Every structure is written in structure tokens, then in C-alpha cells.
Coordinates of C-alpha atoms and ligand atoms in Angstrom, one line a residue:
M1 CA 31.8 -66.4 108.2
A2 CA 35.5 -66.8 106.6
C3 CA 37.2 -63.8 105.4
C4 CA 40.5 -63.3 104.1
F5 CA 43.0 -60.4 105.3
F6 CA 46.3 -59.2 103.4
S7 CA 45.2 -60.9 100.2
R8 CA 46.8 -59.1 96.7
V9 CA 43.8 -57.6 94.9
D10 CA 44.5 -58.8 91.3
G11 CA 45.0 -55.7 89.4
L12 CA 43.7 -57.9 85.8
M13 CA 41.4 -56.0 83.9
D14 CA 38.2 -58.4 83.7
S15 CA 35.2 -56.2 82.4
E16 CA 36.9 -53.6 80.2
N17 CA 35.6 -54.3 76.3
A18 CA 38.5 -54.3 74.2
A19 CA 37.5 -52.3 71.1
N20 CA 35.0 -49.5 73.4
S21 CA 38.5 -49.1 75.3
K22 CA 40.4 -48.7 72.4
E23 CA 38.2 -46.1 71.2
F24 CA 38.4 -44.2 74.4
Y25 CA 41.8 -44.3 74.6
V26 CA 42.5 -43.0 71.2
S27 CA 39.9 -40.0 72.3
A28 CA 42.2 -39.3 75.5
A29 CA 45.0 -39.5 72.9
N30 CA 43.4 -36.6 70.6
A31 CA 43.0 -34.7 73.5
A32 CA 46.3 -35.0 75.2
E33 CA 47.6 -34.1 71.3
K34 CA 45.9 -30.8 71.5
I35 CA 47.0 -29.8 74.4
N36 CA 50.0 -30.0 74.1
E37 CA 49.6 -28.1 71.0
F38 CA 48.2 -25.6 73.1
I39 CA 52.1 -25.9 75.6
S40 CA 54.0 -25.7 71.8
K41 CA 52.2 -22.7 71.1
G42 CA 52.6 -20.9 73.9
L43 CA 48.9 -20.4 74.6
F44 CA 47.6 -19.7 78.2
I45 CA 45.3 -21.9 79.4
R46 CA 42.3 -22.3 82.1
V47 CA 42.0 -25.1 83.4
V48 CA 38.7 -25.6 85.5
S49 CA 37.6 -28.6 87.9
H50 CA 34.1 -29.1 90.2
L51 CA 35.0 -28.3 94.2
D52 CA 35.0 -32.5 95.0
A53 CA 37.5 -34.9 95.7
D54 CA 37.4 -35.9 91.9
G55 CA 37.4 -32.8 90.4
L56 CA 40.3 -31.5 93.1
T57 CA 42.3 -34.5 92.1
A58 CA 41.0 -34.1 88.4
A59 CA 42.6 -30.3 88.4
S60 CA 45.5 -31.8 90.4
I61 CA 46.8 -34.2 87.8
L62 CA 46.5 -31.5 85.3
A63 CA 48.5 -29.4 87.2
K64 CA 51.3 -31.4 87.8
S65 CA 51.8 -32.1 83.4
L66 CA 51.2 -28.6 82.7
Y67 CA 53.7 -27.4 84.7
R68 CA 55.9 -30.6 83.9
S69 CA 55.4 -29.4 80.2
D70 CA 56.2 -25.8 81.3
A71 CA 53.0 -24.5 80.3
L72 CA 51.4 -21.5 81.5
F73 CA 48.2 -22.2 82.8
R74 CA 45.3 -21.1 85.6
I75 CA 43.2 -23.4 88.1
R76 CA 39.7 -22.4 88.9
I77 CA 37.7 -24.2 91.2
V78 CA 34.0 -23.8 91.4
K79 CA 31.3 -25.2 92.7
Q80 CA 29.0 -25.8 90.0
L81 CA 29.4 -24.8 85.7
D82 CA 26.8 -22.7 85.4
E83 CA 25.4 -19.4 83.2
G84 CA 27.5 -17.0 86.1
L85 CA 30.7 -19.5 85.3
V86 CA 30.8 -19.4 81.5
E87 CA 30.1 -15.4 81.9
D88 CA 33.0 -14.8 83.8
L89 CA 35.1 -17.1 81.3
A90 CA 33.8 -15.5 77.9
A91 CA 34.4 -12.3 79.6
E92 CA 38.4 -13.1 80.1
G93 CA 39.3 -13.4 76.8
V94 CA 39.8 -16.2 74.2
S95 CA 42.1 -18.7 75.7
P96 CA 41.8 -22.1 75.6
L97 CA 39.7 -23.9 78.2
I98 CA 40.2 -27.3 80.3
F99 CA 37.5 -28.3 82.1
T100 CA 37.9 -31.6 84.1
D101 CA 35.0 -33.2 86.2
F102 CA 32.2 -31.8 84.3
G103 CA 31.4 -29.7 81.5
S104 CA 29.6 -33.1 79.3
G105 CA 26.4 -32.2 81.0
N106 CA 26.6 -28.7 79.4
L107 CA 27.8 -28.7 76.2
D108 CA 25.1 -26.2 74.9
L109 CA 26.0 -23.6 77.2
L110 CA 29.7 -23.8 76.2
K111 CA 28.9 -23.8 73.3
S112 CA 26.4 -20.9 73.6
R113 CA 28.9 -18.6 75.0
L114 CA 32.6 -20.4 74.7
S115 CA 33.3 -21.4 71.6
S116 CA 35.5 -19.1 69.9
N117 CA 38.0 -20.7 72.7
D118 CA 39.6 -24.2 72.1
I119 CA 37.6 -26.1 74.7
V120 CA 38.6 -29.6 76.2
V121 CA 36.2 -31.3 78.1
L122 CA 37.7 -34.7 80.5
D123 CA 34.2 -35.6 82.0
H124 CA 32.8 -38.7 83.5
H125 CA 29.6 -37.7 83.9
Q126 CA 26.3 -38.5 81.3
P127 CA 27.2 -36.2 78.1
L128 CA 23.8 -34.0 77.2
G129 CA 24.1 -31.8 73.9
D130 CA 25.9 -32.0 70.6
A131 CA 29.9 -31.9 70.0
F132 CA 30.6 -28.2 68.5
L133 CA 33.9 -27.6 66.1
T134 CA 36.1 -26.1 68.8
L135 CA 35.3 -29.1 71.1
T136 CA 37.2 -32.0 71.9
Q137 CA 35.5 -34.3 74.7
V138 CA 36.7 -38.1 76.3
N139 CA 34.3 -39.1 77.9
P140 CA 33.7 -42.8 79.0
H141 CA 30.4 -42.7 78.4
N142 CA 31.0 -41.5 74.5
H143 CA 32.4 -45.4 74.5
G144 CA 29.5 -47.6 76.1
F145 CA 31.4 -47.3 79.8
N146 CA 29.7 -46.0 82.9
G147 CA 31.4 -43.1 84.0
A148 CA 30.0 -43.7 87.3
Q149 CA 31.6 -46.7 88.0
E150 CA 34.1 -47.3 85.7
I151 CA 36.1 -44.4 85.7
S152 CA 36.1 -40.9 87.2
G153 CA 36.8 -37.3 85.9
S154 CA 40.1 -37.1 87.6
G155 CA 41.0 -41.0 85.6
V156 CA 40.1 -39.3 82.3
A157 CA 42.2 -36.5 83.5
Y158 CA 44.8 -39.0 84.8
T159 CA 44.7 -41.0 80.9
V160 CA 45.4 -37.7 78.9
A161 CA 47.9 -36.7 81.3
K162 CA 49.4 -39.9 80.4
E163 CA 48.8 -39.6 76.5
M164 CA 50.6 -36.0 76.9
N165 CA 53.7 -37.4 78.7
A166 CA 54.7 -41.4 79.7
S167 CA 56.3 -40.0 82.7
N168 CA 53.1 -38.7 83.9
V169 CA 52.0 -42.4 85.2
D170 CA 53.1 -41.8 88.7
L171 CA 50.0 -39.8 88.7
A172 CA 47.7 -42.7 88.3
S173 CA 47.6 -43.0 92.3
L174 CA 45.5 -39.4 92.5
A175 CA 43.2 -40.8 90.3
V176 CA 42.7 -43.5 92.3
V177 CA 41.9 -41.3 95.1
G178 CA 39.9 -39.3 92.8
A179 CA 38.0 -42.5 91.8
L180 CA 37.7 -43.4 95.4
G181 CA 35.9 -39.8 96.4
D182 CA 33.4 -40.4 93.5
S183 CA 32.7 -44.0 95.4
Q184 CA 33.4 -45.6 91.9
D185 CA 34.2 -49.2 94.3
R186 CA 30.6 -49.7 94.9
N187 CA 30.1 -52.9 94.6
P188 CA 30.6 -55.8 97.1
K189 CA 34.5 -56.3 97.2
R190 CA 35.0 -52.2 97.1
E191 CA 37.9 -52.5 94.4
L192 CA 37.8 -50.5 91.5
V193 CA 36.9 -52.1 88.4
S194 CA 37.2 -51.9 84.3
L195 CA 38.9 -48.8 83.1
N196 CA 39.9 -47.6 86.8
Q197 CA 41.6 -50.9 87.5
T198 CA 44.1 -50.2 84.2
I199 CA 44.9 -47.4 86.3
V200 CA 45.2 -49.2 89.5
K201 CA 47.7 -51.2 87.6
D202 CA 50.1 -47.8 86.3
G203 CA 50.3 -46.9 89.5
V204 CA 50.9 -50.2 91.2
D205 CA 53.7 -50.9 88.3
A206 CA 55.0 -47.3 89.2
G207 CA 55.4 -48.1 92.3
C208 CA 53.3 -45.5 93.8
L209 CA 50.1 -47.7 95.1
S210 CA 49.9 -50.4 96.8
V211 CA 46.6 -52.9 96.8
E212 CA 45.0 -55.8 99.3
N213 CA 42.3 -56.5 100.9
D214 CA 41.3 -55.8 104.8
L215 CA 38.6 -54.1 106.7
T216 CA 38.0 -51.2 105.1
F217 CA 37.1 -49.0 108.2
Y218 CA 37.5 -44.8 107.9
G219 CA 40.6 -43.8 109.0
R220 CA 43.0 -46.8 108.6
E221 CA 45.9 -44.7 109.1
T222 CA 45.6 -42.4 111.5
R223 CA 42.5 -43.0 113.8
P224 CA 42.5 -44.4 116.9
L225 CA 40.6 -47.8 116.5
H226 CA 37.1 -46.7 117.8
K227 CA 37.5 -43.9 116.1
A228 CA 37.9 -45.4 112.9
L229 CA 35.1 -47.7 114.0
A230 CA 33.4 -44.5 114.7
Y231 CA 33.8 -42.8 111.8
T232 CA 32.9 -45.5 109.0
T233 CA 29.4 -44.9 108.1
N234 CA 29.9 -47.0 104.7
P235 CA 28.2 -48.6 105.3
F236 CA 26.6 -47.1 108.4
L237 CA 27.2 -49.2 111.6
P238 CA 23.9 -48.9 114.2
G239 CA 24.9 -48.0 117.4
L240 CA 28.4 -48.0 116.2
S241 CA 28.6 -45.0 113.3
G242 CA 28.6 -41.9 114.8
E243 CA 29.4 -43.2 118.8
E244 CA 32.8 -43.2 119.9
D245 CA 32.4 -44.2 123.6
K246 CA 30.3 -47.4 122.4
C247 CA 32.9 -47.8 119.7
L248 CA 35.1 -48.0 122.7
G249 CA 33.5 -50.0 125.3
F250 CA 32.4 -52.7 121.9
L251 CA 36.5 -53.4 121.7
V252 CA 37.0 -53.5 125.2
N253 CA 34.5 -56.4 125.6
L254 CA 36.2 -57.9 123.0
G255 CA 39.5 -57.9 124.5
I256 CA 41.1 -55.4 121.7
E257 CA 44.2 -53.5 123.1
L258 CA 43.8 -49.8 122.6
Q259 CA 47.0 -48.7 123.2
N260 CA 50.4 -49.7 122.9
G261 CA 53.4 -47.8 124.9
G262 CA 51.0 -45.3 125.4
R263 CA 50.2 -44.7 122.0
W264 CA 46.4 -45.3 120.1
R265 CA 46.4 -48.0 118.1
A266 CA 45.0 -47.9 114.4
L267 CA 43.9 -50.4 112.3
N268 CA 46.9 -51.1 110.6
D269 CA 48.6 -52.0 113.6
L270 CA 46.1 -55.0 113.9
N271 CA 47.4 -58.7 113.6
A272 CA 44.9 -60.8 111.6
D273 CA 43.3 -62.1 114.3
E274 CA 42.0 -59.1 115.8
K275 CA 40.9 -58.1 112.7
Q276 CA 38.9 -61.0 112.3
K277 CA 37.7 -61.4 116.1
I278 CA 36.4 -57.4 115.3
F279 CA 34.8 -58.6 111.9
S280 CA 33.1 -61.9 113.6
E281 CA 31.6 -59.7 116.1
I282 CA 30.3 -56.9 114.1
A283 CA 28.9 -59.4 112.0
K284 CA 26.8 -60.6 114.4
L285 CA 25.4 -57.1 115.4
L286 CA 24.0 -56.5 111.4
S287 CA 22.8 -59.8 111.4
S288 CA 21.0 -58.8 114.9
K289 CA 19.7 -55.8 112.7
R290 CA 18.6 -58.0 110.0
L291 CA 20.9 -55.8 107.4
P292 CA 21.2 -57.9 104.7
N293 CA 24.7 -59.8 104.3
T294 CA 25.9 -57.9 101.7
V295 CA 26.0 -54.6 104.0
T296 CA 28.3 -57.2 106.4
L297 CA 30.5 -58.6 103.9
S298 CA 31.3 -54.8 103.1
L299 CA 33.1 -54.2 105.9
I300 CA 36.1 -56.0 103.9
G301 CA 37.1 -54.7 100.5
A302 CA 39.8 -53.9 98.6
V303 CA 42.3 -51.0 100.3
Y304 CA 44.8 -48.7 98.4
T305 CA 47.6 -47.1 99.8
L306 CA 49.9 -44.6 98.1
I307 CA 53.0 -45.8 99.7
Q308 CA 55.1 -43.1 99.0
E309 CA 53.0 -41.2 101.4
D310 CA 54.3 -41.3 105.3
R311 CA 52.7 -43.7 107.5
G312 CA 49.9 -42.6 109.8
T313 CA 49.1 -39.6 108.0
Y314 CA 45.8 -38.7 106.1
L315 CA 47.8 -39.3 102.9
R316 CA 48.5 -42.6 102.9
D317 CA 45.2 -44.2 102.3
A318 CA 43.7 -43.7 99.5
R319 CA 39.8 -43.5 101.0
E320 CA 41.3 -40.9 103.9
Y321 CA 43.0 -39.1 100.8
S322 CA 40.0 -38.5 99.3
S323 CA 38.2 -37.3 102.7
L324 CA 40.9 -34.7 103.3
L325 CA 40.0 -33.6 99.7
N326 CA 36.7 -33.0 99.5
A327 CA 36.6 -31.7 103.1
C328 CA 39.1 -29.2 101.5
G329 CA 36.3 -28.4 98.6
R330 CA 33.3 -29.0 100.6
M331 CA 34.6 -26.2 103.2
D332 CA 35.7 -23.6 101.0
K333 CA 39.4 -24.2 101.0
A334 CA 39.3 -25.9 97.1
G335 CA 43.0 -23.8 97.0
L336 CA 44.4 -26.0 99.8
G337 CA 43.5 -29.0 98.1
I338 CA 45.2 -28.2 94.9
S339 CA 48.3 -27.8 97.0
I340 CA 48.3 -31.1 98.6
G341 CA 47.0 -32.7 95.5
V342 CA 50.4 -31.4 93.6
G343 CA 52.6 -31.9 96.8
D344 CA 52.8 -29.5 99.3
R345 CA 53.0 -31.3 102.4
D346 CA 54.4 -29.7 106.2
R347 CA 52.1 -26.5 106.7
A348 CA 49.5 -26.9 103.8
L349 CA 49.1 -30.5 105.6
E350 CA 48.7 -29.5 108.6
E351 CA 45.9 -26.6 107.8
A352 CA 44.2 -29.2 105.2
Q353 CA 44.0 -31.4 108.7
D354 CA 42.4 -28.5 110.5
V355 CA 39.8 -28.2 107.9
F356 CA 39.1 -31.9 108.2
T357 CA 38.3 -31.5 111.8
N358 CA 35.5 -29.3 111.1
Y359 CA 34.3 -30.7 108.5
K360 CA 33.8 -34.3 109.9
K361 CA 32.1 -31.9 113.2
T362 CA 30.2 -30.2 110.6
L363 CA 28.7 -34.0 109.5
A364 CA 28.2 -35.2 112.5
K365 CA 26.0 -32.3 113.7
Y366 CA 24.0 -32.6 110.5
M367 CA 24.2 -36.6 110.9
D368 CA 22.8 -36.3 114.3
W369 CA 20.1 -33.9 113.2
I370 CA 18.5 -36.6 111.0
T371 CA 18.7 -39.2 113.5
T372 CA 17.3 -37.3 116.0
T373 CA 14.7 -34.8 114.2
P374 CA 11.2 -36.3 113.6
N375 CA 9.9 -35.7 110.2
V376 CA 13.3 -34.4 108.5
I377 CA 12.8 -37.7 106.4
D378 CA 9.5 -37.8 104.7
E379 CA 8.5 -41.1 102.5
R380 CA 7.3 -40.5 99.3
D381 CA 5.5 -43.4 96.7
N382 CA 8.6 -43.2 94.8
I383 CA 11.1 -41.6 96.8
Y384 CA 12.5 -40.6 100.0
L385 CA 12.8 -36.7 100.7
L386 CA 15.2 -35.5 102.8
N387 CA 14.9 -31.2 103.8
G388 CA 17.7 -29.8 104.7
R389 CA 16.6 -26.6 104.6
E390 CA 18.1 -23.7 107.2
T391 CA 20.1 -26.6 108.0
I392 CA 22.4 -28.6 105.2
N393 CA 25.1 -26.0 103.7
E394 CA 24.7 -26.5 100.1
S395 CA 28.2 -27.5 99.7
M396 CA 27.5 -30.6 102.2
L397 CA 24.1 -31.9 100.5
G398 CA 26.3 -33.9 98.5
T399 CA 28.2 -36.0 101.3
V400 CA 25.1 -36.2 103.7
T401 CA 22.9 -37.6 101.1
T402 CA 25.7 -40.7 100.7
I403 CA 25.6 -41.2 104.0
V404 CA 22.0 -41.3 104.7
I405 CA 21.4 -43.6 101.6
S406 CA 24.4 -46.2 102.2
S407 CA 22.7 -46.0 105.6
N408 CA 20.6 -48.8 104.6
I409 CA 18.5 -47.6 107.7
L410 CA 17.4 -44.6 107.6
V411 CA 16.4 -45.0 104.3
K412 CA 15.0 -48.2 102.4
D413 CA 14.8 -49.6 98.5
K414 CA 13.9 -45.8 97.0
P415 CA 16.2 -43.2 96.0
L416 CA 16.5 -40.2 98.5
I417 CA 16.0 -36.8 97.1
A418 CA 17.9 -33.9 99.6
L419 CA 16.9 -30.5 99.3
T420 CA 18.8 -27.2 101.1
S421 CA 18.3 -23.8 99.9
A422 CA 20.8 -22.0 98.0
D423 CA 21.9 -18.3 96.5
N424 CA 19.8 -16.4 94.9
G425 CA 16.6 -17.9 95.7
M426 CA 17.5 -21.1 94.2
L427 CA 17.3 -24.6 95.6
K428 CA 20.0 -27.3 95.6
I429 CA 19.4 -31.1 95.1
S430 CA 21.0 -33.7 95.5
G431 CA 19.8 -37.1 94.3
R432 CA 21.4 -40.8 95.1
A433 CA 19.9 -44.4 94.9
T434 CA 20.5 -47.5 95.6
P435 CA 22.3 -50.6 94.4
V436 CA 18.7 -52.1 93.9
N437 CA 17.2 -49.2 91.7
I438 CA 20.4 -49.0 89.8
E439 CA 19.8 -52.5 88.8
K440 CA 16.3 -51.6 88.0
K441 CA 17.8 -49.2 85.3
L442 CA 16.6 -46.3 87.7
N443 CA 18.8 -43.5 86.4
L444 CA 18.4 -40.1 88.4
G445 CA 21.1 -38.2 86.0
T446 CA 18.6 -38.2 83.7
I447 CA 15.6 -37.7 85.8
L448 CA 16.9 -34.5 87.3
Q449 CA 17.8 -33.1 84.7
E450 CA 15.0 -33.9 83.1
A451 CA 12.9 -32.4 85.9
S452 CA 15.0 -29.4 86.3
S453 CA 14.8 -28.1 82.9
E454 CA 10.8 -28.2 83.4
F455 CA 11.2 -25.5 86.0
G456 CA 14.2 -23.3 84.9
G457 CA 17.1 -25.3 86.3
I458 CA 20.1 -27.5 86.3
G459 CA 20.6 -30.9 86.4
G460 CA 22.5 -34.2 85.5
G461 CA 25.2 -36.4 86.9
H462 CA 25.2 -40.3 87.1
D463 CA 22.8 -43.1 87.2
V464 CA 23.4 -43.5 90.7
A465 CA 24.5 -39.9 92.3
A466 CA 22.9 -37.0 90.8
G467 CA 22.2 -32.9 91.6
A468 CA 20.0 -29.9 90.3
Q469 CA 19.8 -26.3 90.6
L470 CA 16.3 -24.6 90.8
P471 CA 14.4 -21.7 91.4
E472 CA 13.0 -22.3 95.0
K473 CA 9.3 -21.3 94.0
F474 CA 9.2 -24.7 91.9
A475 CA 10.5 -27.2 94.8
D476 CA 7.2 -28.8 95.3
D477 CA 6.1 -29.2 91.8
F478 CA 9.6 -30.4 91.0
I479 CA 9.6 -32.7 93.7
Q480 CA 6.5 -34.2 92.3
L481 CA 7.6 -34.4 89.2
V482 CA 11.1 -36.1 90.1
D483 CA 8.7 -38.7 92.0
Q484 CA 5.9 -39.6 89.5
L485 CA 9.2 -39.8 87.3
V486 CA 11.2 -42.4 89.7
G487 CA 8.2 -44.4 89.6
S488 CA 7.3 -44.5 86.0
S489 CA 10.8 -45.5 85.7
L490 CA 10.7 -48.3 88.2
N491 CA 7.5 -49.4 87.2
E492 CA 8.8 -49.7 83.0
E493 CA 11.0 -52.2 83.9
A494 CA 9.6 -54.2 86.9
Ligands
LIG501 O1 25.9 -32.1 94.4 P1 26.3 -33.4 94.5 O2 27.3 -34.2 95.0 O3 24.9 -34.5 94.6 O4 26.2 -34.0 92.8 C1 26.0 -35.5 92.3 C2 26.6 -35.8 91.2 O5 25.8 -35.3 90.2 C3 28.2 -35.1 90.9 O6 28.8 -36.4 90.3 C4 28.3 -33.8 90.4 O7 28.8 -33.6 89.7 C5 26.8 -34.0 89.4 N1 26.6 -32.7 89.0 C6 25.6 -32.9 87.4 N2 25.1 -31.1 87.6 C7 24.4 -31.1 88.5 C8 24.0 -31.1 89.4 C9 25.4 -32.1 90.1 O8 26.2 -33.4 86.7 N3 23.3 -30.1 87.8
LIG502 ZN1 33.6 -36.8 89.6

């Protein structure tokens, strides 16, 4: 199978609908004007964002832009936008609020408790509820774009930041980190497309980003090659993912030099022939497991490099950067993630690396449990159900669900609904769909929203990745309803 490494990825926009994008940019300019108005009035601005990589980069982009404009502001990072949070914000008094990477799915909640504040929502989740007088919302779905693929929360925040001040264009690379954190590169070329491509082009033009096609092993800058291979879970490589020793043996058998002058070589140190050799051997392995060609091809794709970051650090490759931030958010160190996002290095980076190490250990433990314990994943009529109760921490459930669905082995064809216990007798749900489900127009965001609201919960998100929280006592009924809704949606389209 032929592949070409090091080819440049074209930054041209090919799929963007010009008329819709114009509307989208006008709405971003309106929001920017609103925020600049808060600043010029000397108002205290409260920024609230989500704890994943996209939420942290969105908040970092705003923090940088507000700081550069001498604004008074505070950043708060939370795991979800719920009643408890809006009560807290209401109790703080009246001052402008900016929600990034969430908010659109909770417009009624914002209206009911916070509408005496000026509210700016910069989000890419499917909107739900009605607009209201004090709301300024920027959301790609309102202009015919799919927020799961075409722009992320940090992309929306960046677009607004650029309108606030053109000098914020250097923040484009953070938006690329956020988009990759939200897996917006879910396409065979692992490329960011549409509105995201405009941001990539900004980053390249600003001299902070480069893009090329290469092997997408996880950890291309920082990891010894065998570890990078072992940590690659997207795609999941049977017999290699999670298996460092086997990866070491695999590479040694291929005759790849793993060290140079006593130093472990990273993927970036390899020449094109060596990369081609590795690719061909993995392709053979995947085909022997009867995995579709698309899985093999997804080993090669667009690689986004933050060229102003030092080589060999976690911040140079945009996917590694997003994982580092995701780890900070999920391991209760969101503040550290923001410090990195706004430019802290040295001690902050060292600390984040330690957090990342613990995070990876925790993830590996969960994956080991899932792959070795019988009946953790139960196949229902139209969904797979992963029961993570008493094992998987609620903050990590989404990440685990993403890894399992992308394995193509642990589950096949049907969407995966994972659950675990959360605080106060609540259940946390994460749902992920396969590309084939999405082609058939399945929308997990709508389904989880509808099903959770039947049982006094909240839910929503994207067609391909969604979540919900609801009282534990309704778990069985909820799952049954989700199974049924997924079935009717998929059969409707069949
Ligand atoms: O928590 P998890 O990673 O599974 O969430 C998947 C997606 O669904 C995320 O983008 C998250 O923000 C969104 N979500 C939502 N409303 C919820 C729970 C999750 O919009 N109640
Ligand atoms: Zn997001």
C-alpha cells in the first residue's frame, strides 16, 4: 500500500459554504463587539468553560485576549453546566458572563436564572432552547455547520478573539489544539476541515503552526518509538496498543534502531523509509485481523505542529498538547491546564507532565479492566452498554468511551453508551457513535437530551459524541429508552 510522508497539507477551504460562513463570522464580530464593550466600560467579566482540552483552550484564548485588552476578568472551569453552577453564578451578583464550549444546550437554564446578566455563549454543541434579550450567542449550528466536525468551542472563541483584535491571530494554534482534543479530525485524512481549516491557515500564516502528512502515532515528539506505538489507541492496534513490550519486539524484528547515542528515538527522528517499513507491517497486521482498510489508512494523516514550542516537549505536537490539557482537566488540575494555555512553562509544564503520567496510568488500568473482564460490555438490540460503575471515574468516562468506540474490536457497528456513578446518587452517561451510524443520520446528542429529560436529567452534545446526567434510580428505564430511540432512528433511515 502506497503512502507518502512529509507532503504538505493544503490549507485551502474546500467544504465551507461561503454564504453561511459569512453569517457565522458576522455573529462572531457581534460577540466581539459586545465583549469589547464590556472591557471599555470596565466591567468585571466572568468566563466559565468546560474542563476538557477544547474547553481549556477556549478559556485560555479568552484569557489571553482579555488580558491583552487590560480587561478585568476571572476564569472558572467546571465539569458541567448545571443548576448548581447557575445558582452559584446568580449568587455572585450581576456582571457579564461568557460561557465557552458549553451553554448552547442549556439556554433555558441560563434564561431562567441568569438573564439579568449580559451573557455571551461561544459554543459548538447543538443548541436547545430559545434566545433571549441579554444573550449573544455564536454557534456554528445556527449557520448550517456541524459543530462536531467543522469548528470546536475553542475555534469559536478564537474566531471571536480575532474579531476583538486582529493581533490575537497568534492564538489560532490553541484553537487547533482544542479542535483535535474534540476529535474534529474524524475523517480518513485526519484533517481539520471547513471553518477549522480557516483557523489552521491563520496559524500557518501567523508562523505558529505547520501541517504535514505523516504517521499519527501518539507521542511523535516526546515518546520513545515503542511507547508511541503502544500509546496509539486511535486506531486501536490489536496486540500493540497498550502493549509496550510487544511494540518493542515488533520494532526490533523490523530492524528499526530504537536508540541513537544512548537516547531513545522518537517518531520524529525516523526517516521516510523507516516509517514506510513500520506502516506496511502494521497494515499487514490489521489486515490479518480483518480490520477495514480505513482503519489502516487512519494511521497516516495530517500532523499539526506548534513550531514555536520546543522540540521534544508535549506542546509541540497539537494532539499531544490536547492530551496533556485533557489530562489536566480530567485529573482535577484545570487551573494548571489554563496556566499552560496562557503560556506558563518550566515548573507548570513539569507539573502537567506528572499529571499526564498519572492520567495515562489510570486510563491504561481502565482499558485493561475492560479488555480482561467478562461482560463489562453488554450488547443490546441497538447499542452496546459499558457499565463502569464502581470502576471508572466520571471525569474519565468520556475519554474511555472514545477509546473503546475507536477500537473497532471491542464494539462494532452500534453506538456505545457508557455509564458510571457520579456524585449525589446521579449517573453519568457518555455516548459515542461510529462513522457508519453518523452516515445514517443518528444523532446521539438529541437522543441523550430527549431520554435524560424524560427522567429528570440533562443531556446533549453532538451527533457523534454526547453525554448526560440523571438520577441513578432511572438507569434501567433510561437505557431501555436510549436503545429504543437509537433503533427507531437507525431503522427510520434504513
Ligand atoms: O462527557 P462526555 O465526554 O461523554 O461528553 C460528550 C460531549 O457531550 C461533550 O462535548 C460534552 O460537552 C457534551 N455534553 C453535553 N451535555 C451534557 C453532557 C455532555 O452537551 N449534559
Ligand atoms: Zn468542545
